Coordinates of N, CA and C in Angstrom, one line a residue:
V413 N 18.2 -29.9 -7.6 CA 19.2 -28.8 -7.2 C 20.5 -29.4 -6.8
M414 N 21.5 -28.8 -7.1 CA 22.8 -29.2 -7.0 C 23.5 -28.1 -6.1
D415 N 24.6 -28.7 -5.5 CA 25.5 -27.7 -4.8 C 26.6 -27.0 -5.8
K416 N 27.6 -26.2 -5.3 CA 28.5 -25.7 -6.1 C 29.4 -26.6 -6.7
N417 N 29.5 -27.8 -6.1 CA 30.5 -28.8 -6.7 C 29.6 -29.8 -7.7
G418 N 28.4 -29.5 -8.0 CA 27.6 -30.4 -9.0 C 27.0 -31.5 -8.2
K419 N 27.0 -31.6 -7.0 CA 26.5 -32.7 -6.2 C 25.0 -32.5 -6.2
F420 N 24.1 -33.4 -6.5 CA 22.8 -33.5 -6.5 C 22.3 -33.4 -5.0
L421 N 21.6 -32.3 -4.8 CA 20.9 -32.3 -3.5 C 19.5 -32.8 -3.4
F422 N 18.7 -32.3 -4.1 CA 17.3 -32.8 -4.0 C 16.6 -32.1 -5.3
E423 N 15.4 -32.8 -5.6 CA 14.6 -32.4 -6.8 C 13.2 -31.8 -6.2
I424 N 12.6 -31.0 -7.0 CA 11.4 -30.3 -6.5 C 10.3 -31.0 -7.4
K425 N 9.4 -31.4 -6.9 CA 8.2 -32.0 -7.7 C 6.9 -32.0 -6.9
P426 N 5.7 -31.7 -7.5 CA 4.5 -31.7 -6.7 C 4.3 -32.9 -5.8
E427 N 3.4 -32.8 -4.9 CA 3.2 -33.9 -3.9 C 2.8 -35.3 -4.8
D428 N 1.9 -35.2 -5.5 CA 1.5 -36.3 -6.2 C 2.7 -37.2 -7.0
G429 N 3.8 -36.5 -7.2 CA 4.9 -37.2 -7.8 C 4.9 -37.2 -9.3
A430 N 3.8 -36.6 -9.8 CA 3.5 -36.8 -11.2 C 4.6 -35.8 -12.0
G431 N 5.0 -34.8 -11.3 CA 5.8 -33.7 -12.0 C 5.0 -32.6 -12.5
F432 N 5.6 -31.7 -13.1 CA 5.0 -30.5 -13.7 C 4.5 -30.8 -15.1
V433 N 3.5 -30.2 -15.4 CA 3.1 -30.3 -16.7 C 3.7 -29.4 -17.8
N434 N 3.7 -28.1 -17.5 CA 4.3 -27.1 -18.3 C 4.8 -26.0 -17.2
S435 N 5.9 -26.2 -16.3 CA 6.2 -25.3 -15.3 C 7.2 -24.4 -16.2
S436 N 6.6 -23.1 -16.0 CA 7.2 -22.0 -17.1 C 8.0 -21.1 -16.2
K437 N 7.6 -20.8 -14.9 CA 8.4 -19.7 -14.1 C 8.7 -20.2 -12.6
I438 N 9.7 -19.7 -12.2 CA 9.9 -20.1 -10.7 C 10.4 -18.7 -10.1
A439 N 10.1 -18.7 -8.8 CA 10.5 -17.4 -7.9 C 10.8 -18.1 -6.6
V440 N 12.0 -17.6 -6.1 CA 12.6 -17.9 -4.9 C 12.9 -16.8 -3.9
T441 N 12.2 -17.1 -2.6 CA 12.1 -16.1 -1.6 C 13.2 -16.5 -0.5
S442 N 13.4 -15.7 0.5 CA 14.0 -16.4 1.6 C 13.2 -17.3 2.5
R443 N 12.1 -17.5 2.1 CA 11.1 -18.5 2.8 C 10.6 -19.8 1.9
Y444 N 10.2 -19.4 0.8 CA 9.8 -20.3 -0.1 C 10.3 -20.4 -1.5
I445 N 10.0 -21.5 -2.3 CA 10.0 -21.4 -3.7 C 8.8 -21.8 -4.4
Y446 N 8.4 -20.9 -5.2 CA 7.2 -21.0 -6.0 C 7.4 -21.3 -7.4
I447 N 6.6 -22.1 -7.9 CA 6.4 -22.4 -9.4 C 5.3 -22.4 -10.0
L448 N 5.3 -21.7 -11.2 CA 3.9 -21.4 -12.1 C 3.8 -22.5 -13.0
D449 N 2.7 -23.3 -12.9 CA 2.4 -24.3 -14.1 C 1.4 -24.0 -14.7
P450 N 1.3 -23.1 -15.9 CA 0.1 -22.7 -16.5 C -0.8 -23.6 -17.1
A451 N -0.2 -24.9 -17.4 CA -1.3 -25.9 -18.0 C -2.1 -26.6 -17.0
M452 N -1.7 -26.5 -15.8 CA -2.2 -27.0 -14.6 C -3.2 -25.8 -13.8
F453 N -2.9 -24.4 -14.4 CA -3.7 -23.4 -13.6 C -3.2 -23.3 -12.4
L454 N -2.1 -23.6 -11.8 CA -1.6 -23.7 -10.5 C -0.1 -22.9 -10.1
V455 N 0.0 -22.4 -9.0 CA 1.2 -22.0 -8.5 C 1.4 -22.9 -7.3
Y456 N 2.5 -23.6 -7.5 CA 2.9 -24.5 -6.3 C 4.0 -23.8 -5.4
R457 N 3.9 -24.2 -4.0 CA 4.7 -23.5 -3.1 C 5.4 -24.8 -2.4
F458 N 6.7 -24.4 -2.3 CA 7.7 -25.4 -1.5 C 8.5 -24.8 -0.5
A459 N 8.9 -25.5 0.4 CA 9.9 -24.9 1.3 C 11.3 -24.8 0.6
R460 N 12.3 -24.1 1.2 CA 13.3 -23.9 0.5 C 14.4 -25.2 0.5
D461 N 13.9 -26.2 1.3 CA 14.6 -27.4 0.9 C 14.0 -28.4 -0.1
G462 N 13.0 -28.0 -0.7 CA 12.2 -28.4 -1.8 C 10.9 -29.5 -1.4
K463 N 10.7 -29.4 -0.1 CA 9.5 -30.0 0.5 C 8.1 -29.4 0.0
Y464 N 7.4 -30.3 -0.6 CA 6.2 -29.5 -1.0 C 5.2 -29.0 0.1
I465 N 4.6 -27.9 0.0 CA 3.9 -27.3 1.1 C 2.5 -27.2 0.4
S466 N 2.2 -26.6 -0.7 CA 0.9 -26.5 -1.0 C 0.7 -26.0 -2.4
N467 N -0.4 -25.8 -3.2 CA -0.6 -25.2 -4.4 C -1.9 -24.3 -4.2
F468 N -1.9 -23.6 -5.2 CA -3.3 -22.7 -5.2 C -3.6 -22.3 -6.9
G469 N -4.7 -22.1 -7.1 CA -5.1 -21.7 -8.3 C -6.4 -22.5 -8.9
K470 N -7.1 -22.0 -9.8 CA -8.3 -22.9 -10.4 C -8.4 -22.0 -11.7
I471 N -9.1 -22.8 -12.6 CA -9.6 -22.2 -13.9 C -10.8 -21.6 -13.6
S472 N -10.9 -20.3 -13.9 CA -12.2 -19.6 -13.9 C -12.0 -18.2 -14.3
G473 N -13.0 -17.8 -14.8 CA -13.0 -16.2 -15.3 C -13.5 -15.3 -14.2
L474 N -13.7 -15.8 -13.2 CA -14.0 -15.1 -11.9 C -13.0 -14.6 -11.0
A475 N -13.2 -13.5 -10.4 CA -12.1 -12.9 -9.4 C -11.3 -14.2 -8.9
G476 N -9.9 -14.0 -9.0 CA -9.1 -14.9 -8.4 C -8.7 -16.2 -9.4
G477 N -9.4 -16.3 -10.3 CA -9.3 -17.7 -11.2 C -8.4 -17.3 -12.3
F478 N -7.8 -18.5 -12.8 CA -6.9 -18.3 -14.0 C -7.6 -18.7 -15.2
S479 N -7.2 -18.0 -16.3 CA -7.8 -18.4 -17.7 C -6.5 -18.8 -18.6
M480 N -5.5 -17.8 -18.6 CA -4.2 -18.2 -19.0 C -3.1 -17.5 -18.4
P481 N -2.7 -18.0 -17.2 CA -1.5 -17.3 -16.3 C -0.2 -17.3 -17.2
V482 N 0.3 -16.4 -17.4 CA 1.7 -16.2 -18.1 C 2.8 -15.9 -17.4
D483 N 2.7 -15.2 -16.4 CA 3.9 -14.7 -15.5 C 3.5 -14.5 -14.1
F484 N 4.5 -14.5 -13.2 CA 4.2 -14.1 -11.8 C 5.4 -13.8 -11.1
G485 N 5.2 -13.2 -10.2 CA 6.3 -12.9 -9.1 C 6.0 -12.8 -7.7
V486 N 6.9 -12.9 -6.8 CA 6.8 -12.8 -5.3 C 7.6 -11.7 -4.8
D487 N 6.8 -10.6 -4.1 CA 7.3 -9.6 -3.3 C 8.1 -10.1 -2.0
E488 N 9.3 -10.1 -1.9 CA 9.9 -10.6 -0.7 C 9.5 -9.9 0.5
K489 N 9.4 -8.6 0.5 CA 8.8 -7.9 1.6 C 7.7 -8.2 2.2
S490 N 6.7 -8.1 1.1 CA 5.2 -8.3 1.7 C 4.8 -9.8 1.7
G491 N 5.4 -10.4 0.8 CA 5.0 -11.8 0.7 C 3.9 -12.0 -0.4
L492 N 3.4 -10.9 -1.1 CA 2.5 -10.9 -2.0 C 3.0 -11.8 -3.2
V493 N 2.0 -12.8 -3.7 CA 2.4 -13.5 -4.8 C 1.5 -12.8 -6.0
A494 N 2.0 -12.3 -7.0 CA 1.1 -11.7 -8.2 C 1.2 -12.6 -9.3
V495 N 0.2 -12.9 -9.9 CA -0.1 -13.7 -11.0 C -0.7 -12.8 -12.1
L496 N -0.1 -13.0 -13.4 CA -0.4 -12.1 -14.6 C -1.2 -13.1 -15.6
D497 N -2.4 -12.6 -15.9 CA -3.4 -13.4 -16.7 C -3.6 -12.7 -18.0
I498 N -3.0 -13.2 -19.1 CA -3.3 -12.8 -20.6 C -4.8 -12.7 -21.0
N499 N -5.5 -13.6 -20.6 CA -6.9 -13.7 -21.3 C -7.9 -12.9 -20.4
R500 N -7.4 -12.8 -19.0 CA -8.5 -12.1 -18.1 C -7.9 -10.4 -18.1
Y501 N -6.7 -9.9 -18.6 CA -6.1 -8.6 -18.7 C -6.1 -8.2 -17.2
A502 N -5.6 -9.2 -16.3 CA -5.3 -8.8 -15.0 C -4.3 -9.4 -14.2
A503 N -4.0 -8.6 -13.3 CA -2.9 -9.1 -12.2 C -3.8 -9.7 -10.9
M504 N -3.5 -10.9 -10.4 CA -4.1 -11.1 -9.3 C -3.2 -11.3 -8.1
F505 N -3.7 -11.1 -6.9 CA -2.7 -10.9 -5.8 C -3.1 -12.0 -4.6
Y506 N -2.1 -12.8 -4.2 CA -2.5 -13.7 -3.2 C -1.4 -13.6 -2.0
A507 N -1.9 -14.2 -0.7 CA -1.0 -14.3 0.2 C 0.0 -15.4 0.1
P508 N 1.0 -15.6 0.8 CA 1.9 -16.6 0.5 C 1.4 -17.8 0.5
D509 N 0.2 -18.2 1.3 CA -0.5 -19.5 1.4 C -1.3 -19.7 0.4
G510 N -1.6 -19.0 -0.7 CA -2.3 -18.9 -1.7 C -3.8 -18.3 -1.5
E511 N -4.1 -17.6 -0.3 CA -5.2 -17.0 -0.1 C -5.4 -15.9 -1.1
F512 N -6.5 -15.7 -2.0 CA -6.8 -14.7 -2.9 C -7.2 -13.5 -2.1
L513 N -6.3 -12.4 -2.6 CA -6.6 -11.1 -1.8 C -7.4 -10.1 -2.7
Y514 N -6.9 -9.7 -3.9 CA -7.5 -9.0 -4.8 C -7.0 -9.1 -6.3
E515 N -7.5 -8.3 -7.1 CA -7.1 -8.3 -8.5 C -7.4 -7.0 -9.1
F516 N -6.7 -6.6 -10.2 CA -7.2 -5.3 -10.9 C -6.5 -5.5 -12.4
G517 N -7.0 -4.8 -13.3 CA -6.5 -4.9 -14.7 C -7.5 -4.2 -15.5
G518 N -7.8 -4.9 -16.7 CA -9.0 -4.7 -17.5 C -8.1 -4.3 -18.9
T519 N -8.9 -4.2 -20.0 CA -8.3 -3.9 -21.4 C -7.8 -2.6 -21.4
T520 N -8.0 -1.6 -20.8 CA -7.4 -0.2 -20.8 C -6.0 -0.3 -20.1
A521 N -6.0 -0.8 -18.8 CA -5.0 -0.7 -18.0 C -3.8 -1.7 -18.4
M522 N -4.5 -3.0 -18.9 CA -3.2 -4.1 -19.3 C -3.8 -4.7 -20.5
P523 N -3.7 -4.0 -21.7 CA -4.1 -4.8 -22.9 C -3.1 -5.7 -23.1
R524 N -3.5 -7.1 -23.1 CA -2.6 -8.3 -23.5 C -1.4 -8.3 -22.6
P525 N -1.5 -8.4 -21.4 CA -0.2 -8.5 -20.6 C 0.5 -9.9 -20.6
N526 N 1.8 -9.7 -20.8 CA 2.5 -10.9 -20.8 C 3.8 -11.3 -20.2
A527 N 4.3 -10.1 -19.3 CA 5.4 -10.1 -18.6 C 5.4 -9.3 -17.2
L528 N 5.8 -9.7 -16.2 CA 5.6 -8.9 -15.0 C 6.9 -8.9 -14.1
A529 N 7.2 -7.8 -13.5 CA 8.3 -7.8 -12.7 C 7.8 -6.9 -11.6
L530 N 8.2 -7.3 -10.2 CA 8.0 -6.8 -9.1 C 9.1 -5.8 -8.8
G531 N 8.9 -4.6 -8.3 CA 9.7 -3.6 -7.9 C 9.7 -3.4 -6.4
S532 N 10.2 -2.2 -5.8 CA 10.2 -2.0 -4.4 C 8.9 -1.3 -4.1
A533 N 8.5 -1.2 -2.8 CA 7.5 -0.5 -2.2 C 6.0 -0.8 -2.9
G534 N 5.7 -2.0 -3.3 CA 4.4 -2.2 -4.1 C 4.3 -1.9 -5.4
T535 N 5.4 -1.4 -6.0 CA 5.4 -1.1 -7.5 C 5.6 -2.5 -8.3
F536 N 5.0 -2.5 -9.5 CA 5.1 -3.6 -10.2 C 4.9 -3.3 -11.8
F537 N 5.6 -3.8 -12.6 CA 5.6 -3.5 -14.1 C 5.0 -4.5 -14.8
V538 N 4.4 -4.1 -15.8 CA 3.7 -5.1 -16.9 C 4.2 -4.7 -18.3
V539 N 4.6 -5.8 -19.0 CA 4.7 -5.6 -20.7 C 3.5 -6.2 -21.0
T540 N 3.2 -5.3 -22.3 CA 1.9 -5.8 -22.9 C 2.4 -6.1 -24.4
V541 N 1.7 -7.0 -24.9 CA 2.1 -7.6 -26.2 C 1.6 -6.7 -27.3
N542 N 2.7 -6.4 -28.4 CA 2.6 -5.3 -29.3 C 2.2 -4.1 -29.2
S543 N 2.5 -3.6 -28.0 CA 2.1 -2.3 -27.5 C 3.4 -1.3 -27.4
G544 N 4.6 -2.0 -27.2 CA 5.8 -1.2 -27.0 C 5.7 -0.4 -25.7
L545 N 4.9 -0.8 -24.9 CA 4.7 -0.2 -23.8 C 5.0 -1.1 -22.5
I546 N 5.7 -0.6 -21.5 CA 5.7 -1.1 -20.0 C 5.1 -0.3 -19.2
R547 N 4.0 -0.8 -18.3 CA 3.3 0.1 -17.5 C 3.8 -0.2 -16.1
A548 N 3.8 0.7 -15.5 CA 4.2 0.8 -13.7 C 2.7 0.8 -13.2
F549 N 2.6 0.2 -12.1 CA 1.6 0.2 -11.1 C 2.0 0.2 -9.8
Q550 N 1.5 0.9 -8.8 CA 1.6 1.0 -7.5 C 0.4 0.3 -6.7
V551 N 0.7 -0.6 -5.9 CA -0.4 -1.2 -5.0 C -0.1 -1.0 -3.8
L552 N -1.2 -0.7 -3.0 CA -0.9 -0.7 -1.6 C -0.7 -1.9 -0.8
T553 N 0.2 -2.1 -0.2 CA 0.6 -3.7 0.4 C 0.5 -3.4 2.0
Q554 N 0.2 -4.7 2.5 CA 0.4 -4.7 3.9 C 1.3 -6.0 4.0
D555 N 1.8 -6.1 5.2 CA 2.8 -7.2 5.6 C 1.7 -8.6 5.6
V556 N 1.9 -9.5 4.6 CA 0.9 -10.6 4.6 C 1.6 -11.9 5.1
I557 N 2.9 -11.9 5.1 CA 3.8 -12.9 5.8 C 3.4 -13.3 7.0
E558 N 3.4 -12.1 7.8 CA 3.2 -12.4 9.4 C 2.0 -11.3 9.9
P559 N 0.9 -11.3 9.6 CA -0.1 -10.4 10.0 C -0.3 -10.2 11.5
K560 N -0.6 -9.0 11.8 CA -0.5 -8.7 13.3 C -2.0 -8.9 13.7
P561 N -2.2 -9.6 14.9 CA -3.6 -9.9 15.4 C -4.3 -8.6 15.7
A562 N -5.6 -8.7 15.4 CA -6.3 -7.3 15.6 C -6.7 -7.0 16.9
T563 N -6.7 -6.0 17.4 CA -6.9 -5.6 18.7 C -8.6 -5.7 18.8
P564 N -9.0 -5.7 20.1 CA -10.5 -5.8 20.3 C -11.1 -4.4 19.5
A565 N -10.4 -3.2 19.6 CA -11.0 -2.0 19.0 C -10.9 -2.2 17.6
E566 N -10.3 -2.9 16.9 CA -10.1 -3.0 15.6 C -11.1 -4.1 14.9
I567 N -11.6 -4.9 15.8 CA -12.6 -5.9 15.4 C -14.0 -5.4 15.0
P568 N -14.6 -5.5 13.9 CA -15.9 -4.8 13.6 C -16.9 -5.4 14.5
Q569 N -17.9 -4.5 14.8 CA -18.9 -5.0 15.8 C -20.2 -5.0 15.0
P570 N -21.1 -6.1 15.2 CA -22.4 -6.1 14.6 C -23.2 -4.8 14.5
I571 N -23.8 -4.5 13.4 CA -24.7 -3.3 13.5 C -25.8 -3.7 14.0
P572 N -26.5 -2.9 15.0 CA -27.6 -3.3 15.7 C -28.8 -3.3 14.8
A573 N -29.8 -4.0 14.9 CA -30.9 -4.3 14.2 C -31.7 -3.1 14.3
V574 N -32.3 -2.7 13.1 CA -33.1 -1.6 13.1 C -34.6 -1.9 12.8
T575 N -35.5 -1.5 13.7 CA -36.9 -1.7 13.5 C -37.5 -1.0 12.4
P576 N -38.6 -1.4 12.0 CA -39.4 -0.6 10.7 C -39.8 0.7 11.3
A577 N -39.9 1.0 12.5 CA -40.3 2.3 12.9 C -39.1 3.3 13.0
E578 N -38.0 2.7 13.0 CA -36.7 3.3 13.0 C -36.0 3.6 11.9
T579 N -36.5 3.0 10.8 CA -35.9 3.1 9.4 C -36.1 4.4 8.9
P580 N -34.9 4.9 8.5 CA -35.0 6.4 7.9 C -35.8 6.2 6.7
Q581 N -36.6 7.3 6.5 CA -37.4 7.3 5.1 C -36.8 8.3 4.2
A582 N -36.8 7.9 2.9 CA -36.4 8.7 1.8 C -37.1 10.1 1.7
I583 N -36.5 11.1 1.6 CA -37.0 12.5 1.5 C -37.4 12.6 0.0
P584 N -38.3 13.0 -0.5 CA -38.7 13.0 -1.9 C -38.1 14.5 -2.3
T585 N -37.5 14.4 -3.4 CA -36.8 15.7 -3.9 C -37.5 16.1 -5.4
E586 N -37.5 17.2 -5.6 CA -38.2 17.6 -6.9 C -37.3 17.7 -8.0
T587 N -37.6 17.0 -9.2 CA -36.8 16.9 -10.4 C -37.0 18.0 -11.3
P588 N -35.8 18.7 -11.6 CA -35.9 19.9 -12.4 C -36.8 19.6 -13.8
A589 N -37.7 20.5 -14.4 CA -38.4 20.3 -15.4 C -37.7 20.0 -16.6
G590 N -38.1 18.9 -17.5 CA -37.3 18.5 -18.5 C -36.6 17.3 -18.4
Q591 N -36.5 16.9 -17.2 CA -35.7 15.7 -16.9 C -36.5 14.3 -16.7

């Protein structure tokens, strides 16, 4: 990173000092710098001064895992990090610290997604390969940057144990003839 006079300020590299394998995307917010390295199946998070903080990601076909991440973005307001995976036909959402939150997609909703842009109020746009389409999605977001602590009334209470005598019994119903 250089200042306006071309003076070298600092460089950004992973904690191990080896550098990135194939860093292809970067996102900068008021708090962090994120870098996507698809070859390592990782998103790196740095402080604005370039100091390494953490990374997240793993190769997996399961929820939250990467198969072939192609793009990503960060919502400044909510702090959500969205990663688009072309092989999984999905957008995955993470908290700023990399905690997996949720994902959605599928071959109908996101056929071969290859580019992502975040809009305002939880809107994001996905470009799909060879479709000529840009699809817009609205996700319900919450402030994940500084979550509010739960009040005692919001903390779920354990469900009391049910004894066999108290277990509700299924009521038999009649099935219409021919079914």
